Short mmCIF file of C-alpha atoms in Angstrom, two decimals:
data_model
loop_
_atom_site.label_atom_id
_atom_site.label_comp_id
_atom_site.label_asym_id
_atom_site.label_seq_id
_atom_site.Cartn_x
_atom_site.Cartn_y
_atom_site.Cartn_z
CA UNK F 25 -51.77 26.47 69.21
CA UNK F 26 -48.90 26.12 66.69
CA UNK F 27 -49.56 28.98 64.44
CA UNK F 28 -49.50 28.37 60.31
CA UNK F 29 -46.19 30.10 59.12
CA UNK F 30 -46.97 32.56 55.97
CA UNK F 31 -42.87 32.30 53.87
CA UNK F 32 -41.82 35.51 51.36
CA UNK F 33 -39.47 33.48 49.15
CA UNK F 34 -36.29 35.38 47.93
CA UNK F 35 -34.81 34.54 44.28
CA UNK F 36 -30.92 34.99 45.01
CA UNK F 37 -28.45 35.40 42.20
CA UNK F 38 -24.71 35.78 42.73
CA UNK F 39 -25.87 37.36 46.14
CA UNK F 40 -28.72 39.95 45.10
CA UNK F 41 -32.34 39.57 44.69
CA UNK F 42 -33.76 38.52 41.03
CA UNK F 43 -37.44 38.37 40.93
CA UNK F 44 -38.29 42.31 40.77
CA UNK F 45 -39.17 44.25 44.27
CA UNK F 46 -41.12 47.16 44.56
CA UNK F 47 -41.21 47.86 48.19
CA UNK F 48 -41.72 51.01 50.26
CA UNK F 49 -38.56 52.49 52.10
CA UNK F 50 -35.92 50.11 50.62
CA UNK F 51 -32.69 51.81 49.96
CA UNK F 52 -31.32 48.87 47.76
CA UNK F 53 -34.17 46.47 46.75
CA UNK F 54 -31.90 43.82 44.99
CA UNK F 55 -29.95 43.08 48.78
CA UNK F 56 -31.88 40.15 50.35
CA UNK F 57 -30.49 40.98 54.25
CA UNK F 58 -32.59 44.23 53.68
CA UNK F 59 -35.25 42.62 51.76
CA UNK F 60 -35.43 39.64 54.19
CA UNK F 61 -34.90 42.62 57.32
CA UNK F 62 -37.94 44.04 56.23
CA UNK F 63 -39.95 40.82 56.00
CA UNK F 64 -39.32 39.90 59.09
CA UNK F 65 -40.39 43.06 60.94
CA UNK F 66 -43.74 42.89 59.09
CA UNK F 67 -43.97 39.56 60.49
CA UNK F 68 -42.78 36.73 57.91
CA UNK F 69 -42.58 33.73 60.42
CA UNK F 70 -39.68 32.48 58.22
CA UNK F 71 -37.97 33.04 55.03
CA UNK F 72 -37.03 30.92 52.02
CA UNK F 73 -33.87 31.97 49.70
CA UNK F 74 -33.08 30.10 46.71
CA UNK F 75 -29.91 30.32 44.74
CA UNK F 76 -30.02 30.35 41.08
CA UNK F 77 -26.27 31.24 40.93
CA UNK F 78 -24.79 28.97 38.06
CA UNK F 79 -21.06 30.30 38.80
CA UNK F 80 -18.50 27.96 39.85
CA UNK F 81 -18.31 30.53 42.69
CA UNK F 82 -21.80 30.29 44.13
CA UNK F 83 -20.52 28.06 47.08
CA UNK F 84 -19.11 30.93 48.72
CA UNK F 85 -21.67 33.51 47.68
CA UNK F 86 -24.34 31.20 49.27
CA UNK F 87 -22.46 30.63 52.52
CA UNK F 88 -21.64 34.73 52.80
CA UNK F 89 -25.24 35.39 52.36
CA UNK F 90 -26.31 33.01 54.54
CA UNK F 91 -23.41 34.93 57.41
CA UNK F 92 -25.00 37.89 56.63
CA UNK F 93 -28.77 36.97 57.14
CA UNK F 94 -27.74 34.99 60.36
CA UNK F 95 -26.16 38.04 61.33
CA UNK F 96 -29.16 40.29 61.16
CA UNK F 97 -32.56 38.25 61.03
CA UNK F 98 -33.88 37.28 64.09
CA UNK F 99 -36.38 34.37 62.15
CA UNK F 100 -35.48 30.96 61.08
CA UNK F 101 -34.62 30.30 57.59
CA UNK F 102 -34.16 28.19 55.14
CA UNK F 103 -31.76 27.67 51.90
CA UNK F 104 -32.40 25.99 48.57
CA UNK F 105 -30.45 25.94 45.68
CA UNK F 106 -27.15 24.00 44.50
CA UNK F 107 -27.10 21.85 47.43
CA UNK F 108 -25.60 18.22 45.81
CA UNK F 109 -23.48 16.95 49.01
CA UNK F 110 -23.17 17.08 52.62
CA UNK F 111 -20.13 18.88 52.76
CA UNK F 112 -22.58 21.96 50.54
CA UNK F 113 -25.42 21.78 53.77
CA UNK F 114 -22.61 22.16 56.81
CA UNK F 115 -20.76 24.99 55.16
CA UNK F 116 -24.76 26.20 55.11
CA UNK F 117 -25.58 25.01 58.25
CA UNK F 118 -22.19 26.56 60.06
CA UNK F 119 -22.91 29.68 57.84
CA UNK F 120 -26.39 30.38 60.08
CA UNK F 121 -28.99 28.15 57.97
CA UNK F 122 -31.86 26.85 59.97
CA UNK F 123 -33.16 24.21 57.26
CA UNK F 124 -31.72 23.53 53.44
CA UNK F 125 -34.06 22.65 50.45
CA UNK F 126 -32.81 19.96 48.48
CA UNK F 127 -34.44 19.63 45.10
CA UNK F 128 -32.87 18.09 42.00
CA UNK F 129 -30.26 16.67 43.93
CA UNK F 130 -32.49 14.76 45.96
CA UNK F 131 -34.82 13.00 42.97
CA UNK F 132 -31.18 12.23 41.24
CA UNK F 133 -29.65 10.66 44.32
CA UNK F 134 -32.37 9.97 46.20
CA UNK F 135 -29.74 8.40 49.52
CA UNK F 136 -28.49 12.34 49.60
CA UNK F 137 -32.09 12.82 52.16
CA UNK F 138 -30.76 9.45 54.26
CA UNK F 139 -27.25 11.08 54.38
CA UNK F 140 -28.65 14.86 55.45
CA UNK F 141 -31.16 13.53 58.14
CA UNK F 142 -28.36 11.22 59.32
CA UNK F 143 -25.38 13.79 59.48
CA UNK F 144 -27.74 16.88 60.78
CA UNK F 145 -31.07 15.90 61.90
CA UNK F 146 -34.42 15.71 60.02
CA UNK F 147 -35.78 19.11 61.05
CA UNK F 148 -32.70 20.40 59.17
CA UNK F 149 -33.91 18.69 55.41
CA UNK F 150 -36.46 19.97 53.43
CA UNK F 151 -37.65 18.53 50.31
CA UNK F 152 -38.80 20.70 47.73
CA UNK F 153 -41.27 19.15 45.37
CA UNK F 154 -42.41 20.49 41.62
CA UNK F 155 -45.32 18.64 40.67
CA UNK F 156 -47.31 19.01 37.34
CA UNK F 157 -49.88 17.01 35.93
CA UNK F 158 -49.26 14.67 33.18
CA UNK F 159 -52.57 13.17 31.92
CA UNK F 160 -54.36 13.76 35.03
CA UNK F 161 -51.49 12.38 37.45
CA UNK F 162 -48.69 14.36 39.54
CA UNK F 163 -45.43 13.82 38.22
CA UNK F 164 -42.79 15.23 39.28
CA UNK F 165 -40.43 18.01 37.65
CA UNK F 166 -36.64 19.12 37.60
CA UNK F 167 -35.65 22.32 36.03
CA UNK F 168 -38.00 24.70 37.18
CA UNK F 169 -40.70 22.39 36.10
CA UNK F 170 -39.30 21.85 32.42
CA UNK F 171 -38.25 18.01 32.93
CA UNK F 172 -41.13 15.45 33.90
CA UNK F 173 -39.52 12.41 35.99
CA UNK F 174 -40.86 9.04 35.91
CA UNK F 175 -41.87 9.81 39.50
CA UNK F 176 -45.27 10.43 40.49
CA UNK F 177 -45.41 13.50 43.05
CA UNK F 178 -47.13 11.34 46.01
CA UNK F 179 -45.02 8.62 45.97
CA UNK F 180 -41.81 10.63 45.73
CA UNK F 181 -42.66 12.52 48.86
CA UNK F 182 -43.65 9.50 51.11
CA UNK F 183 -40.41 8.39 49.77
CA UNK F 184 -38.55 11.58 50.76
CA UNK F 185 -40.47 11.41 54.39
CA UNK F 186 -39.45 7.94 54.70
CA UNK F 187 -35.97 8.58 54.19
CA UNK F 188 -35.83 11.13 56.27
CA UNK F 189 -36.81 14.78 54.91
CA UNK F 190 -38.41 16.53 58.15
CA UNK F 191 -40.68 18.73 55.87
CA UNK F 192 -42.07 19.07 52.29
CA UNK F 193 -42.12 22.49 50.08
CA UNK F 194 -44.47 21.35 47.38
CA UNK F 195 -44.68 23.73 44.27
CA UNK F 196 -47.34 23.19 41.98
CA UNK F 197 -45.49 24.15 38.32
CA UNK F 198 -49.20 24.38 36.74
CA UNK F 199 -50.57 26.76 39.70
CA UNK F 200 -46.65 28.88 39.81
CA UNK F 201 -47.48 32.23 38.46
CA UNK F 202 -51.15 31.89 37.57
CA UNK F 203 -51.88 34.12 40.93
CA UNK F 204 -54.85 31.73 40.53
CA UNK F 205 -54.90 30.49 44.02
CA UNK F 206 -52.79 27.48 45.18
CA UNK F 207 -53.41 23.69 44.38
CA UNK F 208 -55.58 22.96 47.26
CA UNK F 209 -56.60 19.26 46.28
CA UNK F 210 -53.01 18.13 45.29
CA UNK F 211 -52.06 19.67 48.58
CA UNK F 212 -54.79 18.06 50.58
CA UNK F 213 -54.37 14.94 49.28
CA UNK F 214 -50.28 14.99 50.41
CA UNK F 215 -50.69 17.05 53.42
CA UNK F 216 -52.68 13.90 54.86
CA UNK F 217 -50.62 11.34 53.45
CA UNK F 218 -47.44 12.73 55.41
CA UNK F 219 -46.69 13.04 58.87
CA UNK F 220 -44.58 15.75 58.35
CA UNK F 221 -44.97 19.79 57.99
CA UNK F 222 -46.15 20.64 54.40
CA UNK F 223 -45.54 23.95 52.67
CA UNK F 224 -47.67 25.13 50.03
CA UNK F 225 -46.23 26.87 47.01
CA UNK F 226 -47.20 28.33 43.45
CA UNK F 227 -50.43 30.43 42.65
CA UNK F 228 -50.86 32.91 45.22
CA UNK F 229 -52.40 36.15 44.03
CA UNK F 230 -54.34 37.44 46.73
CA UNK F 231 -55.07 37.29 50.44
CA UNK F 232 -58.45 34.55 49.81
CA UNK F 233 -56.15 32.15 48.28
CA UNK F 234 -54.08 32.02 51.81
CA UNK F 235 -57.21 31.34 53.66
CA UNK F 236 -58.03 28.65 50.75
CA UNK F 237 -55.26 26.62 51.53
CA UNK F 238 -55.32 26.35 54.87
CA UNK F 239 -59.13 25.97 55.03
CA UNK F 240 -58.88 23.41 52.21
CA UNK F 241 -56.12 21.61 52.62
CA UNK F 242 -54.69 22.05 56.16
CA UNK F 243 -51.17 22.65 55.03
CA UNK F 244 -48.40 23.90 57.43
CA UNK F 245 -47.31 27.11 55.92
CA UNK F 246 -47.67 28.73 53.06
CA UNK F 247 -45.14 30.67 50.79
CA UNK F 248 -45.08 33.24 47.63
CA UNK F 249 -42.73 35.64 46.17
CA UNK F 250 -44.32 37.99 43.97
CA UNK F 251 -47.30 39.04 45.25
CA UNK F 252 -45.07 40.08 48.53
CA UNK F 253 -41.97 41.53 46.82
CA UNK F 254 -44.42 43.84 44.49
CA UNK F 255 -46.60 45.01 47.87
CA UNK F 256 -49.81 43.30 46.81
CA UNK F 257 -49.81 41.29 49.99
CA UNK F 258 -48.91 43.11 52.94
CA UNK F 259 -47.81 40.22 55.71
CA UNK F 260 -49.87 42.02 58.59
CA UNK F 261 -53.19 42.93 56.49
CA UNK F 262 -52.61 39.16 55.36
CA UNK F 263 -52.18 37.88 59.05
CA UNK F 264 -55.41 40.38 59.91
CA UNK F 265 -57.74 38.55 57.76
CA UNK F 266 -56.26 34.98 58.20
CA UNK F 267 -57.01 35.54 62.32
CA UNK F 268 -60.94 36.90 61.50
CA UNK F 269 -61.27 33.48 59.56
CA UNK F 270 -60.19 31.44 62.77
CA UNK F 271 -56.73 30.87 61.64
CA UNK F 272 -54.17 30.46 63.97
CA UNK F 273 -51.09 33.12 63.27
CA UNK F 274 -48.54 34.44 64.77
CA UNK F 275 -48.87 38.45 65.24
CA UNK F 276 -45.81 40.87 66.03
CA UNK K 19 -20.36 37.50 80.13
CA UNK K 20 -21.64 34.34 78.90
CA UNK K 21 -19.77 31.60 77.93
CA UNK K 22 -20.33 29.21 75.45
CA UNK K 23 -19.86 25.22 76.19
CA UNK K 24 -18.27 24.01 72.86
CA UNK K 25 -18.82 20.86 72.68
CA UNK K 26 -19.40 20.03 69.28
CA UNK K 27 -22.98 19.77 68.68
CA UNK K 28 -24.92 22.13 66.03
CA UNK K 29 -23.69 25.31 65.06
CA UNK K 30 -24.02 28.20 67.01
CA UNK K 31 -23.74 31.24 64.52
CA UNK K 32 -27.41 32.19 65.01
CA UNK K 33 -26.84 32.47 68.84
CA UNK K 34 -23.59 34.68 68.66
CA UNK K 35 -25.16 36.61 66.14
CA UNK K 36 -28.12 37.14 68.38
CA UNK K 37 -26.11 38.24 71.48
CA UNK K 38 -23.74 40.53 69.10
CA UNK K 39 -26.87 42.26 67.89
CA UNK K 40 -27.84 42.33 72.16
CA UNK K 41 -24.47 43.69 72.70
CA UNK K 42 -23.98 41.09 74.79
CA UNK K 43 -20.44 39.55 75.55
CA UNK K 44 -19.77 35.88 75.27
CA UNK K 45 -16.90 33.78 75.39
CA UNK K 46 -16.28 29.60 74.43
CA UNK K 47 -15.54 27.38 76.61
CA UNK K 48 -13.53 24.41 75.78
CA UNK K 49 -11.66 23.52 79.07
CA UNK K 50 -12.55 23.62 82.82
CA UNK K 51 -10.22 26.12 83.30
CA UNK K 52 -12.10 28.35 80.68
CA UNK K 53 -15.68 28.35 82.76
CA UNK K 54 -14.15 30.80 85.30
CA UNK K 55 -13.21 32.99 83.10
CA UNK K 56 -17.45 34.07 82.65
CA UNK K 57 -20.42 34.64 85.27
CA UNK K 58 -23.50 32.49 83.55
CA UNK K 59 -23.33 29.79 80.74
CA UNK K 60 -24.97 28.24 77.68
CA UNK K 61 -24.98 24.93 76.24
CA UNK K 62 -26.25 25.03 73.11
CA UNK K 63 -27.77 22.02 70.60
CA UNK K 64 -29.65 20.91 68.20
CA UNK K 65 -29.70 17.26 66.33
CA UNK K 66 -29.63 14.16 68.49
CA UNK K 67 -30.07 13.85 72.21
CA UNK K 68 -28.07 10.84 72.35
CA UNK K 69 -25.08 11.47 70.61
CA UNK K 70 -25.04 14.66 71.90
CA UNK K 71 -24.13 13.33 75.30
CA UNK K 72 -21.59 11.22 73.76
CA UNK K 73 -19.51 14.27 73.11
CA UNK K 74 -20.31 15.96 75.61
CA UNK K 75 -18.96 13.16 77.85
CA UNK K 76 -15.80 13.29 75.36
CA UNK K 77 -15.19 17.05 76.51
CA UNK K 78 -14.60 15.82 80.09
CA UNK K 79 -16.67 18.28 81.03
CA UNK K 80 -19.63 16.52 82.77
CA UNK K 81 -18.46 16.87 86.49
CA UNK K 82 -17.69 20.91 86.07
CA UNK K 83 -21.17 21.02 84.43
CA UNK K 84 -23.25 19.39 87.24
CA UNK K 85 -21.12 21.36 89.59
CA UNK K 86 -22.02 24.93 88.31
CA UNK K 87 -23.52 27.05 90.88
CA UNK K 88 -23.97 30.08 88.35
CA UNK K 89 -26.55 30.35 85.79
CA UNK K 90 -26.61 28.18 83.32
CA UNK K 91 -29.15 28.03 79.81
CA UNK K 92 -29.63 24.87 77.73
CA UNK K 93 -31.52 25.89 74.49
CA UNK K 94 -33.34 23.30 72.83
CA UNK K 95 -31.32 19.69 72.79
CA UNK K 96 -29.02 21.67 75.37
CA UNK K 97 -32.01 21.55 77.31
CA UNK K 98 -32.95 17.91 76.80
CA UNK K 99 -29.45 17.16 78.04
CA UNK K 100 -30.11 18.76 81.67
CA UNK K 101 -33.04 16.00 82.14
CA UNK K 102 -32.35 12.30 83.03
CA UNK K 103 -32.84 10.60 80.17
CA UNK K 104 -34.06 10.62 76.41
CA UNK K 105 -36.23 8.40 74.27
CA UNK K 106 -33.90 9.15 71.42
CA UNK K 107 -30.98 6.67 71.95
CA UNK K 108 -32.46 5.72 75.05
CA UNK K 109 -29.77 7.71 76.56
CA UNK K 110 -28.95 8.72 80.13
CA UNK K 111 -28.79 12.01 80.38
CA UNK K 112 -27.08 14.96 82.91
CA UNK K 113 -30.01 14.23 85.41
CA UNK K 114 -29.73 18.04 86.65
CA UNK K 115 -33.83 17.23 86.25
CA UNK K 116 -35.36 14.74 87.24
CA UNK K 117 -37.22 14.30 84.41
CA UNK K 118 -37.56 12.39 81.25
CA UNK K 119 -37.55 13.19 77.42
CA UNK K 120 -40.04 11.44 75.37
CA UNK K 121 -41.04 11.81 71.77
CA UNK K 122 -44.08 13.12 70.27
CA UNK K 123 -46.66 10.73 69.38
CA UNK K 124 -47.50 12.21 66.12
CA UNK K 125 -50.36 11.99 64.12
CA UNK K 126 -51.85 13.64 60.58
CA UNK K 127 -53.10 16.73 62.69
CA UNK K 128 -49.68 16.93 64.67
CA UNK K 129 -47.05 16.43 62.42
CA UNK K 130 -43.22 15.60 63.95
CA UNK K 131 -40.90 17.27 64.19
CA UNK K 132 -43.31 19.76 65.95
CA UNK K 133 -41.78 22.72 63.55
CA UNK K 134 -42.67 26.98 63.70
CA UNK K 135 -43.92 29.25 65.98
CA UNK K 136 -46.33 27.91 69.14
CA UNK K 137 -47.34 29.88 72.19
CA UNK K 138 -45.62 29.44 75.28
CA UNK K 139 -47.34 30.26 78.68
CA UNK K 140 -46.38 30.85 82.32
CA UNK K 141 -46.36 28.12 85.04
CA UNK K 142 -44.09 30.02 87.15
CA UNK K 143 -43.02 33.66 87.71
CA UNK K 144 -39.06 33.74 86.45
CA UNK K 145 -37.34 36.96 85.17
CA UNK K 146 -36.37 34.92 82.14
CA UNK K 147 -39.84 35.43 80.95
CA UNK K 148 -39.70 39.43 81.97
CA UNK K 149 -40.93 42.10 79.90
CA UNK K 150 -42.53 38.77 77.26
CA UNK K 151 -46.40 39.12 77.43
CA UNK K 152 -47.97 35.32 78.36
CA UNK K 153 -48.67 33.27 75.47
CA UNK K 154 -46.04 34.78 73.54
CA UNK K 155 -45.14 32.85 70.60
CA UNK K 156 -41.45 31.22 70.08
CA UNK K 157 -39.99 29.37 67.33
CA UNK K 158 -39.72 25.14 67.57
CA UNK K 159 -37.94 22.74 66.23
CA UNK K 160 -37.74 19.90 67.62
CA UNK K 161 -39.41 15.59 67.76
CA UNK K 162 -38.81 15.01 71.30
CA UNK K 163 -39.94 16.72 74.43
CA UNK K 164 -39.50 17.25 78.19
CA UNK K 165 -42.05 16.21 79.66
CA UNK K 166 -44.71 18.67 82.26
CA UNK K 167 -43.49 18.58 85.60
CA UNK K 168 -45.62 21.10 87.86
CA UNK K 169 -42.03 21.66 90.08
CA UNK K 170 -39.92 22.12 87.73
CA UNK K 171 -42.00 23.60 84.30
CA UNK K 172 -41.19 27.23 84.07
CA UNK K 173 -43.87 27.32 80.87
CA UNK K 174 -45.39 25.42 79.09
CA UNK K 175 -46.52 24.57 75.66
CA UNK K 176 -49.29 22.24 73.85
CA UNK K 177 -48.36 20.18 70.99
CA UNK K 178 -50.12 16.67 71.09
CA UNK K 179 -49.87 17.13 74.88
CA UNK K 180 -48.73 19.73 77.66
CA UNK K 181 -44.97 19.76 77.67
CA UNK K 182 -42.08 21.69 79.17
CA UNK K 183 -41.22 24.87 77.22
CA UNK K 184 -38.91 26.21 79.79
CA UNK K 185 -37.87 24.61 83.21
CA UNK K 186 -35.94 26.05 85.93
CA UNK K 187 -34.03 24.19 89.05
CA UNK K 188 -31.75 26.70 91.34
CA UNK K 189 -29.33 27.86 89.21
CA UNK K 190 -30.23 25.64 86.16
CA UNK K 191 -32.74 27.10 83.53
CA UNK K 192 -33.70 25.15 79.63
CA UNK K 193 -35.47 26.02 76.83
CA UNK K 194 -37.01 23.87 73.96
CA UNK K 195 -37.54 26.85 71.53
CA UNK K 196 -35.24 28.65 70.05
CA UNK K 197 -34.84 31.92 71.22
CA UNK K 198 -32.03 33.33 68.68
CA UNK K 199 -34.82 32.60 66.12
CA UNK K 200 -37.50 33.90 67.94
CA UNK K 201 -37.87 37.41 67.01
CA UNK K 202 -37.80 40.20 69.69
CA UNK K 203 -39.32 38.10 72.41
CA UNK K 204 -36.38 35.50 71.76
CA UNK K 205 -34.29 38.31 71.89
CA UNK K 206 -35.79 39.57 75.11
CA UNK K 207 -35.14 35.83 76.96
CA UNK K 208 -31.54 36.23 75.73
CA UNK K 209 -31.20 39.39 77.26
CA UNK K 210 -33.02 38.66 80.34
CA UNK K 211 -30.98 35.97 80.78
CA UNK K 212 -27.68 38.45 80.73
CA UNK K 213 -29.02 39.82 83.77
CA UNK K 214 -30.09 36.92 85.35
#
């Protein structure tokens, strides 16, 4: 059985982790190789970093990261952040990068997910997603969920999958930080209007809300930062309890 | 030492890094004269099947490939090029297997590309598969499959249907996961396949 994939997403600025970590038996909690090391000996299945770099300089801070986790981590992963052309995704995908996230980029120039797909295959393009509800409908959001689109979230990612994103990372901006458990309906509702892998983002605060959304809405994988980087979630207690609930995961 | 057939399709960072962590020693090969410079081989892939072949066939390389009588690995669309032929291009293929590449089917409960980790069991005894408990699981990536074929499957995996997660003929061996991104057990299959 394919196993659902549980993601630790790493905030990356100007090469070192953001978003706070409080982790046991880190010697330098702000570098991701050691941060992302550690995840994947407590059995991440993959990893997620995103680049919030805003120097002119980020291109090559992105692609020696991305060398450096190749280097080390034996897990696929993926890179988001910054990504506007193709020339951006082959330094990436040269670098070591297993999948990039287009965001932004994408809802802007929408042919950028025809171009990707075309030039490196569609299991290489992801499409991340921020949704929000406007008046009881998904729109979707740029800027870390601060800019509604005219788009509404649904039809945007049958777009995306049409075009040729291989898999969806769907955020839900009004579930992001709550640690209120993710947006199963919204996710339900996408995760069987797409033929492609779905990954479930925003709300996660504890280890129910991981068996929620895949009992509830069948998603692929599911992925959080906090609540992993601060130890509230350890990956094998989470994989433990996501096996006794007839979930299929991978244990190391 | 293994070398490397360059041939211009996907990157291969992850798999270098992967051996350099093994300490094992690999070489590229860009030239016939280059493949007798190493004892066992890997031809590496990923994207599409089709044009894959197309540069392959560019490299010249074709006759020296079908000719090896050392071991050689095909990970994931290096794989897919040791069968006949693939649905994706409807492309003619090394035919080192006699067997075919199809796509998935897909459907709401089996999305495509067939993407993470899926367990991969024994249809054969091989010491690429040594010291890797049965039903291991290995990372995917991947639309298209070789299809099961009881002589040559080495394991085999269940997405939509059986397929071929591993097949073996003489001196020819293929993978559809990938095992530079497949934790230790990936790392174990690399290894193993050092010694091979």
């Amino acid at each position: 059985m394919l196993s659902k994939r549980i993601i630790p997403c790493l905030d990356v600025k100007d090469g070192r982790t953001v978003k706070g970590v409080n982790f046991v038996d880190l010697r330098d909690a702000g570098d991701p190789v050691e941060l992302a090391w550690n995840y994947s000996q407590q059995g991440a299945d993959e990893l997620v970093f995103l680049d919030i770099t805003a120097t002119v300089e980020r291109r090559k801070t992105m692609v020696e990261l991305v060398k450096a986790v190749a280097r080390q981590i034996n897990i696929p992963f993926t890179i988001g952040g910054g990504i506007n052309e193709i020339t951006d995704a082959d330094a990436l995908l040269n670098a070591g990068a297993d999948k990039i996230s287009i965001n932004s980029a994408a809802v802007r120039n929408p042919e950028l997910i025809d171009e990707l797909a075309k030039a490196f295959g569609v299991q290489f393009v992801v499409v991340a997603v921020d949704t929000r509800a406007i008046a009881g409908k998904n729109i979707v959001h740029l800027n870390g969920g601060r800019v509604p689109t005219e788009k509404e979230s649904l039809d945007w990612i049958l777009e995306a999958e049409s075009r040729g994103a291989g898999e969806i990372l769907l955020t839900s901006m009004d579930h992001d930080g709550t640690k209120a458990g993710f947006d199963n309906h919204f996710l339900k509702e996408v995760n069987k209007a797409v033929n492609i892998p779905v990954i479930a983002s925003g709300g996660a605060g504890n280890v129910q809300h991981f068996v929620d959304v895949f009992e509830q809405s069948n998603v692929d994988a599911a992925l959080a930062a906090s609540v992993f980087h601060y130890g509230e979630i350890l990956i094998p207690d989470l994989k433990r309890v996501l096996k006794t609930n007839n979930i299929e995961v991978r244990e190391v | 030492m293994i070398g490397i057939i360059q041939y211009g399709a996907g990157n291969i960072f992850s798999l270098t890094a992967a051996l350099e962590r093994l300490g094992v020693l690999y070489g590229m090969i860009n030239k016939e004269a280059d493949f007798e410079l190493y004892d066992r081989y890997i031809i590496p892939g990923v994207g599409h099947a089709g044009a894959a072949m197309q540069k392959l066939e560019q490299t010249g390389l074709v006759p020296v490939i079908k000719a090896l009588k050392k071991p050689v690995l095909g990970i994931c669309v290096g794989m897919q090029l040791l069968t006949a032929y693939s649905e994706e291009g409807d492309s003619n293929l090394l035919g080192l297997f006699p067997i075919k590449t199809l796509r998935f089917a897909g459907s709401p409960d089996h999305k495509v590309p067939h993407t993470g980790w899926n367990q991969v069991f024994a249809e054969q005894d091989s010491a690429l598969f040594a010291n890797i408990p049965n039903g291991s699981h290995f990372y995917f990536v991947h639309s298209y499959y070789i299809e099961y074929d009881k002589l040559y499957t080495l394991s085999s995996t269940t997405y939509c249907n059986k397929f071929s997660a591993s097949i073996m003929r003489d001196n020819f061996y293929g993978v559809q996961f990938h095992p530079e991104k497949s934790g230790a057990y990936g790392e174990t299959l690399l290894k193993n396949f050092s010694k091979i």
